[in-house]
Tab-separated table of C-alpha atoms and ligand atoms in Angstrom:
chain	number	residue	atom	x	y	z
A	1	UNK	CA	-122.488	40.326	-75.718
A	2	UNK	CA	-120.843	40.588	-79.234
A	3	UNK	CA	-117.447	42.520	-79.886
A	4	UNK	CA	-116.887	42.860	-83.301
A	5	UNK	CA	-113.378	44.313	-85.382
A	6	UNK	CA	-112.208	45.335	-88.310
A	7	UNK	CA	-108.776	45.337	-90.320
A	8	UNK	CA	-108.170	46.622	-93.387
A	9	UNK	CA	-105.264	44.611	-95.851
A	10	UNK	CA	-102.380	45.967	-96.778
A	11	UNK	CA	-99.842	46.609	-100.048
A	12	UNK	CA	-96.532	46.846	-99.514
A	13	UNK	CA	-95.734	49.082	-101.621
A	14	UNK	CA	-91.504	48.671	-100.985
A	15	UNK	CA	-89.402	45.885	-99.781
A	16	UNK	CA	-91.289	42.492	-98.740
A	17	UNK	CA	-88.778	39.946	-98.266
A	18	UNK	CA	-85.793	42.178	-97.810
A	19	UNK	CA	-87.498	43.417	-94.610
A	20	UNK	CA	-87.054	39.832	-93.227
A	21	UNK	CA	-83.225	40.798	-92.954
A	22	UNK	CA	-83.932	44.033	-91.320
A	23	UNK	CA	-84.176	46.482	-94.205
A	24	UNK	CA	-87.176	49.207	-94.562
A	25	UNK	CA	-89.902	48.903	-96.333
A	26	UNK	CA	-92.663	51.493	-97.201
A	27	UNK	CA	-96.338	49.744	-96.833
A	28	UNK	CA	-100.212	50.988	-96.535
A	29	UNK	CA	-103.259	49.526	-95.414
A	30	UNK	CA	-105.801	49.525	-98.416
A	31	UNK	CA	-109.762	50.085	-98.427
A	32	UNK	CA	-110.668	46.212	-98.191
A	33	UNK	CA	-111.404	44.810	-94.852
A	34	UNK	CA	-112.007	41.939	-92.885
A	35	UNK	CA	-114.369	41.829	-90.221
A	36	UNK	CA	-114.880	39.404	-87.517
A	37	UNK	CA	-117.402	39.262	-84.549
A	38	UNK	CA	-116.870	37.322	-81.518
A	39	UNK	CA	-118.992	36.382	-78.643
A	40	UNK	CA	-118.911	33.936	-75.608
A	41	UNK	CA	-120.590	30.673	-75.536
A	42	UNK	CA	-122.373	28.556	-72.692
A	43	UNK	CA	-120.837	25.205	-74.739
A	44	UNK	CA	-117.156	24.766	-74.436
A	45	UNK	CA	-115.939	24.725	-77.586
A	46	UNK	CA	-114.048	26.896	-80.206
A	47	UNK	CA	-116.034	27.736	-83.704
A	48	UNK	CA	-115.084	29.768	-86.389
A	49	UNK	CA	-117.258	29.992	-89.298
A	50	UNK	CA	-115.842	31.835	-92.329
A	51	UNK	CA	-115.842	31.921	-96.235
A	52	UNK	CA	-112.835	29.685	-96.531
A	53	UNK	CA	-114.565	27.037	-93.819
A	54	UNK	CA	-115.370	26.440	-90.607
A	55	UNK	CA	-113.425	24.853	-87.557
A	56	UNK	CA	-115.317	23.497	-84.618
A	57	UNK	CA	-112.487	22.362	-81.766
A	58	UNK	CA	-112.283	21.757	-77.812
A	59	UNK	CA	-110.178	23.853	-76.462
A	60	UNK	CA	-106.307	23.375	-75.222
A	61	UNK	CA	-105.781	21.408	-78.520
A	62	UNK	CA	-102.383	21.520	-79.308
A	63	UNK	CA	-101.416	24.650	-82.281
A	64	UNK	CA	-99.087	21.585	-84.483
A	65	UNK	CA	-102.031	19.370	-84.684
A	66	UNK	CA	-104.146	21.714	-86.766
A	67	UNK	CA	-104.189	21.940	-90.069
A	68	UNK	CA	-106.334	24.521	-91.397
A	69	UNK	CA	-105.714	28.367	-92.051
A	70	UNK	CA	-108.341	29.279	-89.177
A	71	UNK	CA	-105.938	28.470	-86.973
A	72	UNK	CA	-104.989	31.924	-85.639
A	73	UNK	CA	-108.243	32.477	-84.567
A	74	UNK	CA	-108.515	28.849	-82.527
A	75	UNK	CA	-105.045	29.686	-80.836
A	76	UNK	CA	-106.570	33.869	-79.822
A	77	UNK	CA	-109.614	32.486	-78.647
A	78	UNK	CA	-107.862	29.368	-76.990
A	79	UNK	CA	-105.548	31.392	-75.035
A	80	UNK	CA	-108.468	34.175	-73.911
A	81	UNK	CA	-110.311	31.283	-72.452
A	82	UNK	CA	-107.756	29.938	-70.197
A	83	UNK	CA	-109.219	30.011	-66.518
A	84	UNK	CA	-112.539	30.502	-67.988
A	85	UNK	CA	-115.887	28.503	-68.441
A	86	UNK	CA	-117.344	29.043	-71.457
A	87	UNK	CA	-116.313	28.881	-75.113
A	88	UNK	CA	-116.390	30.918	-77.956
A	89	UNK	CA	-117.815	31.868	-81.385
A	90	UNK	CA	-116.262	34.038	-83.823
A	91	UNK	CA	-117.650	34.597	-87.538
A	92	UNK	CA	-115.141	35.973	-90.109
A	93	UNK	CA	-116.556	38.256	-93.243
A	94	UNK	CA	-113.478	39.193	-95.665
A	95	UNK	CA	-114.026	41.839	-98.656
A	96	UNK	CA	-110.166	41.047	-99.419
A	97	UNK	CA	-109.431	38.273	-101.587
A	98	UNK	CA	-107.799	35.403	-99.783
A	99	UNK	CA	-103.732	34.504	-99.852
A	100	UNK	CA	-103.353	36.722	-102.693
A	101	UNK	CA	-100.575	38.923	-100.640
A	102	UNK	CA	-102.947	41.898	-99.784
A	103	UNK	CA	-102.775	40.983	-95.718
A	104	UNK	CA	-106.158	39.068	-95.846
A	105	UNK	CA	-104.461	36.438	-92.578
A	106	UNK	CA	-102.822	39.826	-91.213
A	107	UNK	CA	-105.572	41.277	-91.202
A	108	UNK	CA	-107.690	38.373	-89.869
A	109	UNK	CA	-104.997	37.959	-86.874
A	110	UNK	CA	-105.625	42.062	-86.101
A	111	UNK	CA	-109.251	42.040	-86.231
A	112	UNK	CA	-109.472	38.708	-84.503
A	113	UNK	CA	-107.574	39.586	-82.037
A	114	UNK	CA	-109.186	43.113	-81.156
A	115	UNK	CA	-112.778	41.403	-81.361
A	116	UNK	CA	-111.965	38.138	-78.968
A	117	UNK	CA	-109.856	39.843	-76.622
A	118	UNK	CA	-112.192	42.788	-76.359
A	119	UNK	CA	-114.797	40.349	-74.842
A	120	UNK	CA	-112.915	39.886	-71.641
A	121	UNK	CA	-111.952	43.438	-71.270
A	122	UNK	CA	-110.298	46.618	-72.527
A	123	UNK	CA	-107.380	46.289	-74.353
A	124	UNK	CA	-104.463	48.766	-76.272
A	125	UNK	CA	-103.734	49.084	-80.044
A	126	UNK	CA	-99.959	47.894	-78.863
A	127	UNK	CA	-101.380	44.772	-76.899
A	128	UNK	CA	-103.596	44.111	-79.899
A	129	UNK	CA	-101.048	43.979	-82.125
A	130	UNK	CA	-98.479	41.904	-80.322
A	131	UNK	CA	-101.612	39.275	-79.734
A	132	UNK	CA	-101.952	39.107	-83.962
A	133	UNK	CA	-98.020	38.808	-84.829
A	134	UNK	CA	-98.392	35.995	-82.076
A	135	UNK	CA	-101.638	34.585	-83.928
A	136	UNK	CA	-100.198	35.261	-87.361
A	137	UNK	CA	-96.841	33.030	-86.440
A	138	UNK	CA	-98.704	30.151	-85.750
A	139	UNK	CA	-98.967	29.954	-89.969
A	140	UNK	CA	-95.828	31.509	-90.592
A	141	UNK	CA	-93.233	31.875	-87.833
A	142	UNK	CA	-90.780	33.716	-89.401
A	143	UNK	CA	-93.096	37.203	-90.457
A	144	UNK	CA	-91.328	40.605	-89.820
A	145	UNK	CA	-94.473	41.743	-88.339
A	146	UNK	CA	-94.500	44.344	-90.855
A	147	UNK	CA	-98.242	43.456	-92.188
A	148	UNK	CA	-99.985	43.561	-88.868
A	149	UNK	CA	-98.505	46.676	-87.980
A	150	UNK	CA	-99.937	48.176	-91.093
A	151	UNK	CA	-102.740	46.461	-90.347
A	152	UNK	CA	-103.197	47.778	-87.126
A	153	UNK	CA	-102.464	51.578	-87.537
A	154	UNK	CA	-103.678	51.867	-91.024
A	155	UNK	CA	-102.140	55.090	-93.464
A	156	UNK	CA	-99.108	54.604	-95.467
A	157	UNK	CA	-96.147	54.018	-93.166
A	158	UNK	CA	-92.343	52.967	-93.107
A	159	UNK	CA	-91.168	50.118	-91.316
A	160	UNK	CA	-87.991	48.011	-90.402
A	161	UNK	CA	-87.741	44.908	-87.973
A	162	UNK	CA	-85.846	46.953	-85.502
A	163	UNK	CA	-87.306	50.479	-84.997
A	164	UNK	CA	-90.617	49.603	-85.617
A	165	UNK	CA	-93.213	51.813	-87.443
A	166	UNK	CA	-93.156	55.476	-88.503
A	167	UNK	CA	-96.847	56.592	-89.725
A	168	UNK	CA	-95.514	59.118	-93.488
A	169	UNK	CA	-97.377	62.192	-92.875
A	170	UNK	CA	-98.394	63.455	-96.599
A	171	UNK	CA	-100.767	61.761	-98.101
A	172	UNK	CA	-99.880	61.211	-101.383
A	173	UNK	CA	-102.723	60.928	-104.365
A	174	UNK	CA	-101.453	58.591	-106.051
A	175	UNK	CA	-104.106	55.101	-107.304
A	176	UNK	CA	-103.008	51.389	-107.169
A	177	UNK	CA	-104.044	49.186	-109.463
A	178	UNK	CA	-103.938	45.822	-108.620
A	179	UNK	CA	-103.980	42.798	-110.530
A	180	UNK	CA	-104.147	38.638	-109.340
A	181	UNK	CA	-102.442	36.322	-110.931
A	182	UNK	CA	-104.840	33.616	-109.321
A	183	UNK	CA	-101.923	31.731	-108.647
A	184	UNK	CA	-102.144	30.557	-104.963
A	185	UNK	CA	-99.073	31.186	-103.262
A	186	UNK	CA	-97.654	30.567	-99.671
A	187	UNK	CA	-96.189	33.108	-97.855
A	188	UNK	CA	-94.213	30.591	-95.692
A	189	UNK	CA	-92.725	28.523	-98.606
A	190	UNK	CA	-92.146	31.994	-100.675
A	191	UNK	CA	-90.485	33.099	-97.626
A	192	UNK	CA	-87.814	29.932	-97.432
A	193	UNK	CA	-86.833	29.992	-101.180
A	194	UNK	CA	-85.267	33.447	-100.796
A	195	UNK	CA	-83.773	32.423	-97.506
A	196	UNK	CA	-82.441	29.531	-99.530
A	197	UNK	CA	-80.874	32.069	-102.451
A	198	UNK	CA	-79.662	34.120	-99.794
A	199	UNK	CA	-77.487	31.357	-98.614
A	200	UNK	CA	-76.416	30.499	-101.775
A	201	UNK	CA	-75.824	33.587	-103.181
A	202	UNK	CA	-74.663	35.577	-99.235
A	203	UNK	CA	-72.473	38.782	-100.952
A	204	UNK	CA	-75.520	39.312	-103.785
A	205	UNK	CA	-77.797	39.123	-101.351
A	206	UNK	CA	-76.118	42.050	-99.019
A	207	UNK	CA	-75.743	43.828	-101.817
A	208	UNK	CA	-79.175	43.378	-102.777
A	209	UNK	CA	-80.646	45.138	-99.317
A	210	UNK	CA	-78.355	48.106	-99.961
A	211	UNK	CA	-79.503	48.945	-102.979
A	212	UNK	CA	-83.541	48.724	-101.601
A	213	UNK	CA	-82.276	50.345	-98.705
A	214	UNK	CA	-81.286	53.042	-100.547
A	215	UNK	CA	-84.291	52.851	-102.731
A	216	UNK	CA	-86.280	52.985	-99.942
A	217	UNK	CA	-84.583	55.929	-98.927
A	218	UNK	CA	-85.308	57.657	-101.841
A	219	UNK	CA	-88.544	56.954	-102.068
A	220	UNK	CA	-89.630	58.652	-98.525
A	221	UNK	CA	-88.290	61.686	-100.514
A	222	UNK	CA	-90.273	61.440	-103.613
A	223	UNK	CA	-93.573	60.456	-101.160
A	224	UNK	CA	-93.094	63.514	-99.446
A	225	UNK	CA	-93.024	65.546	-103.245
A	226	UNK	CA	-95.811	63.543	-104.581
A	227	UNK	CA	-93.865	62.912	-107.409
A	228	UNK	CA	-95.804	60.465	-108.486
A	229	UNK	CA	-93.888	59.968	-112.117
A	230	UNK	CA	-90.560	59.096	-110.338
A	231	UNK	CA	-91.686	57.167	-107.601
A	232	UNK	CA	-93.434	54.768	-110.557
A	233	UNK	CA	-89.816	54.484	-111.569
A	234	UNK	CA	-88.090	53.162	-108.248
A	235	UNK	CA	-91.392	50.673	-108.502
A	236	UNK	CA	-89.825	49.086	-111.410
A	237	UNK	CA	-86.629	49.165	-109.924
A	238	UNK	CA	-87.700	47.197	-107.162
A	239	UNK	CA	-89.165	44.793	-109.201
A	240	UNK	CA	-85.751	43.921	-110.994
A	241	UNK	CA	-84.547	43.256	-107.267
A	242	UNK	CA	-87.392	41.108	-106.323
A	243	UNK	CA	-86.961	38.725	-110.017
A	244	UNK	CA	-83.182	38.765	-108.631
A	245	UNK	CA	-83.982	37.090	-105.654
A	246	UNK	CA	-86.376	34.305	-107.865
A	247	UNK	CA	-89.774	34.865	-106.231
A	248	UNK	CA	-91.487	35.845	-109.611
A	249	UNK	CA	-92.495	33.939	-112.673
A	250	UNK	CA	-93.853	34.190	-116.390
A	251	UNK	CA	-97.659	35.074	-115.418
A	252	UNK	CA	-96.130	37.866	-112.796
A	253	UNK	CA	-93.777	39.340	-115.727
A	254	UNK	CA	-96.694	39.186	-118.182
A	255	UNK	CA	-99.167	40.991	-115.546
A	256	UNK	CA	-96.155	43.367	-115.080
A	257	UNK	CA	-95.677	44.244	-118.283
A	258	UNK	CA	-99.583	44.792	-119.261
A	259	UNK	CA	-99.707	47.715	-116.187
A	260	UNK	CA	-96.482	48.999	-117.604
A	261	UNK	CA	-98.534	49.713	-120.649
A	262	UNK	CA	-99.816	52.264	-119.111
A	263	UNK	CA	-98.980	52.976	-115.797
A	264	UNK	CA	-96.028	54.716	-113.882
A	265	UNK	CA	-94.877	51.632	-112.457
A	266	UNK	CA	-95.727	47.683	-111.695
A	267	UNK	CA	-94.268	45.076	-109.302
A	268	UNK	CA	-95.230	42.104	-107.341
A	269	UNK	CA	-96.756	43.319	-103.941
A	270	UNK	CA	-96.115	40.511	-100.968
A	271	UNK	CA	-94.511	37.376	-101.478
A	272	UNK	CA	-95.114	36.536	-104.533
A	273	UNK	CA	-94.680	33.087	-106.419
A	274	UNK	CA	-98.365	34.122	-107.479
A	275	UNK	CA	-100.536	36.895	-105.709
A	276	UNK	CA	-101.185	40.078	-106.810
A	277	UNK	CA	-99.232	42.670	-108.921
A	278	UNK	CA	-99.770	46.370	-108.332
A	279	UNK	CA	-99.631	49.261	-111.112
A	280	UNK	CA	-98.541	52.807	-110.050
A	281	UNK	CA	-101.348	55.695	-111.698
A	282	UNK	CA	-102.896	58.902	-111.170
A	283	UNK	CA	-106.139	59.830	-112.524
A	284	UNK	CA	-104.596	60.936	-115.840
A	285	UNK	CA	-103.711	57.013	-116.475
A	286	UNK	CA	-105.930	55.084	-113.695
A	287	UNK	CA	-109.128	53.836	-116.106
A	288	UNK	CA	-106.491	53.258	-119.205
A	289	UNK	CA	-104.715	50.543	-116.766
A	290	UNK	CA	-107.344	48.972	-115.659
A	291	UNK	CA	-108.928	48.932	-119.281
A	292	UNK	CA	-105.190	47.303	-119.999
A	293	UNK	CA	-106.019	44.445	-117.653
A	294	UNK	CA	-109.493	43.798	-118.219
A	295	UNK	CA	-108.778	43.526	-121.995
A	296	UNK	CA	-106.770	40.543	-121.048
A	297	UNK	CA	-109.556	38.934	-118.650
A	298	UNK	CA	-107.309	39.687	-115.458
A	299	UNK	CA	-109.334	40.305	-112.497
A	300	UNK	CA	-108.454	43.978	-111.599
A	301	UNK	CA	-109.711	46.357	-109.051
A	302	UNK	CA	-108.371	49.650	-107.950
A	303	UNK	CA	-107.584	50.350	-104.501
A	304	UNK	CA	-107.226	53.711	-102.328
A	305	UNK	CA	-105.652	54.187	-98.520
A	306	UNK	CA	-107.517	53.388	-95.838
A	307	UNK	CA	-106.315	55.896	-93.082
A	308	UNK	CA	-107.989	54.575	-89.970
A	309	UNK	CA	-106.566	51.089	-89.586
A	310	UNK	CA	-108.244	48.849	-86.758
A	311	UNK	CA	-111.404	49.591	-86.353
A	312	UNK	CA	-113.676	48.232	-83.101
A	313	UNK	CA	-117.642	48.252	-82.641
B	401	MEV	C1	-95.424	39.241	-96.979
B	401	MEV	O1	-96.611	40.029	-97.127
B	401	MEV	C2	-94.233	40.106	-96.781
B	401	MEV	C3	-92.904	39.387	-96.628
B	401	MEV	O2	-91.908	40.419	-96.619
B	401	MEV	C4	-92.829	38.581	-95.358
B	401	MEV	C5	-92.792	39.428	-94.083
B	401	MEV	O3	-92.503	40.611	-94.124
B	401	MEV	O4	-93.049	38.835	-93.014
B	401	MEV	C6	-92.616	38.493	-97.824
């Protein structure tokens, strides 16, 4: 028997990193999945085959000995197979690019999850997800867990460490526009350097999550107008916070300032240090920012909401 998943990524469209220290931010899941199929084998032994490798391991292995980015998937299958006599195979297809900071290992850690632990039984959204923020720590321990939740439950949502999700309601028509800086970047290390200019820098800082707190606040207002004009401007506002806190750089404020050309609104979406950018449009202005890219050679796609979220087969 095969069980097969699939997560879509994710922008965040308001406060990555300040999330970390318990502020909100506003994310969505976008049209660009990953899918992975799983299935039991009579050889005991853990494969993964995927665009970005394979891994071929016994099982009970211990997590800190491997080094490779499948490793969520050997540590979901490893810990399904526990009392068991068989092993497993999963293949991983991605449509999202990979460690760009649109939630392609979220994603992966949601989808894996639902498709391995789906082969030994039925299993809830809630128990899915808790089984990919487990996965996804094994490469970075210190995620808010707001990426697989979007992941998960799809839509555009609000989210803080402490209460959890909230699902927005409207569904605003706005288009993102998003452009990679093909800079490889790692969420983990990203995610130290601002822990490192918070505690240099401990009153900024605090001051810093106000302000997006209040942005944030804001901008659940102006999501629930569709005011699509304003909301562009908070996205540049939260980009001045996010070059506060160091995690951008020239090719980022270039990118930025191309999609400004033309759109409401641009700012690193993830981590940063490299990734993706995202420009804020309608249709009146979508085609003339991504022309605005393109004429540069920046690879550029446009992206809508994906509303379902997990999806299992
Ligand atoms: C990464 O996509 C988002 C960060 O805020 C980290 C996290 O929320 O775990 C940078």
């Amino acid at each position: 028997m095969k069980s097969k998943a699939s997560a879509p990524g994710k922008v965040i469209l308001f406060g990555e990193h300040f999330v970390v220290y318990g502020v909100k931010a506003i994310l969505c899941a976008i049209n660009k999945r990953i899918n992975v199929t799983a299935e039991k084998s009579q050889e005991r032994k853990i494969s993964i085959k995927s665009s970005i490798g394979n891994l071929a391991l016994e099982p009970n292995k211990s997590i800190s000995e491997i080094d490779s980015p499948l490793k969520p998937f050997y540590y979901l299958a490893n810990k399904m197979i526990q009392n068991q006599n068989n092993g497993i195979k999963i293949i991983v297809e991605s449509e999202i690019p990979l460690g760009v900071g649109l939630g392609s290992s979220s994603a992966c850690c949601v989808a894996g999850a639902a498709a391995i632990s789906r082969l030994f039984g039925k299993i809830s959204k809630e128990e899915i997800l808790k089984l990919a923020i487990e996965a996804e720590k094994t490469i970075f321990e210190n995620t808010s867990g707001a990426d697989c939740t979007v992941c998960t439950y799809g839509g555009i949502m609000e989210f803080d460490k402490e209460s959890g999700f909230n699902k927005i309601k409207s569904k605003p028509n706005f288009h993102l526009v998003i452009a990679n800086s093909n800079i490889e970047h790692s969420t983990k290390s990203v995610v130290a350097r601002v822990r490192e200019f918070k505690e240099k820098n401990e009153t900024q800082f605090a001051t810093l999550c106000n302000y997006e707190s209040e942005l944030v606040r804001e901008v659940l207002g102006l999501l629930k107008e569709n005011n699509v004009k304003e909301l562009g401007e908070k996205v540049i506002q939260n980009q001045e916070y996010l070059e506060t806190i160091g995690i951008s750089n020239d090719r980022l404020r270039e990118m930025i300032q191309i999609g400004l050309n033309k759109s409401f609104g641009a700012k690193i979406t993830g981590a940063g240090g490299g990734g993706c950018i995202f420009a804020l449009t309608d249709e009146s202005n979508l085609d003339q920012t991504i022309m605005q890219f393109k004429e540069k050679n920046y690879e550029c796609f446009s992206v809508k909401i994906d509303f379902k979220g997990l999806d299992t087969f």
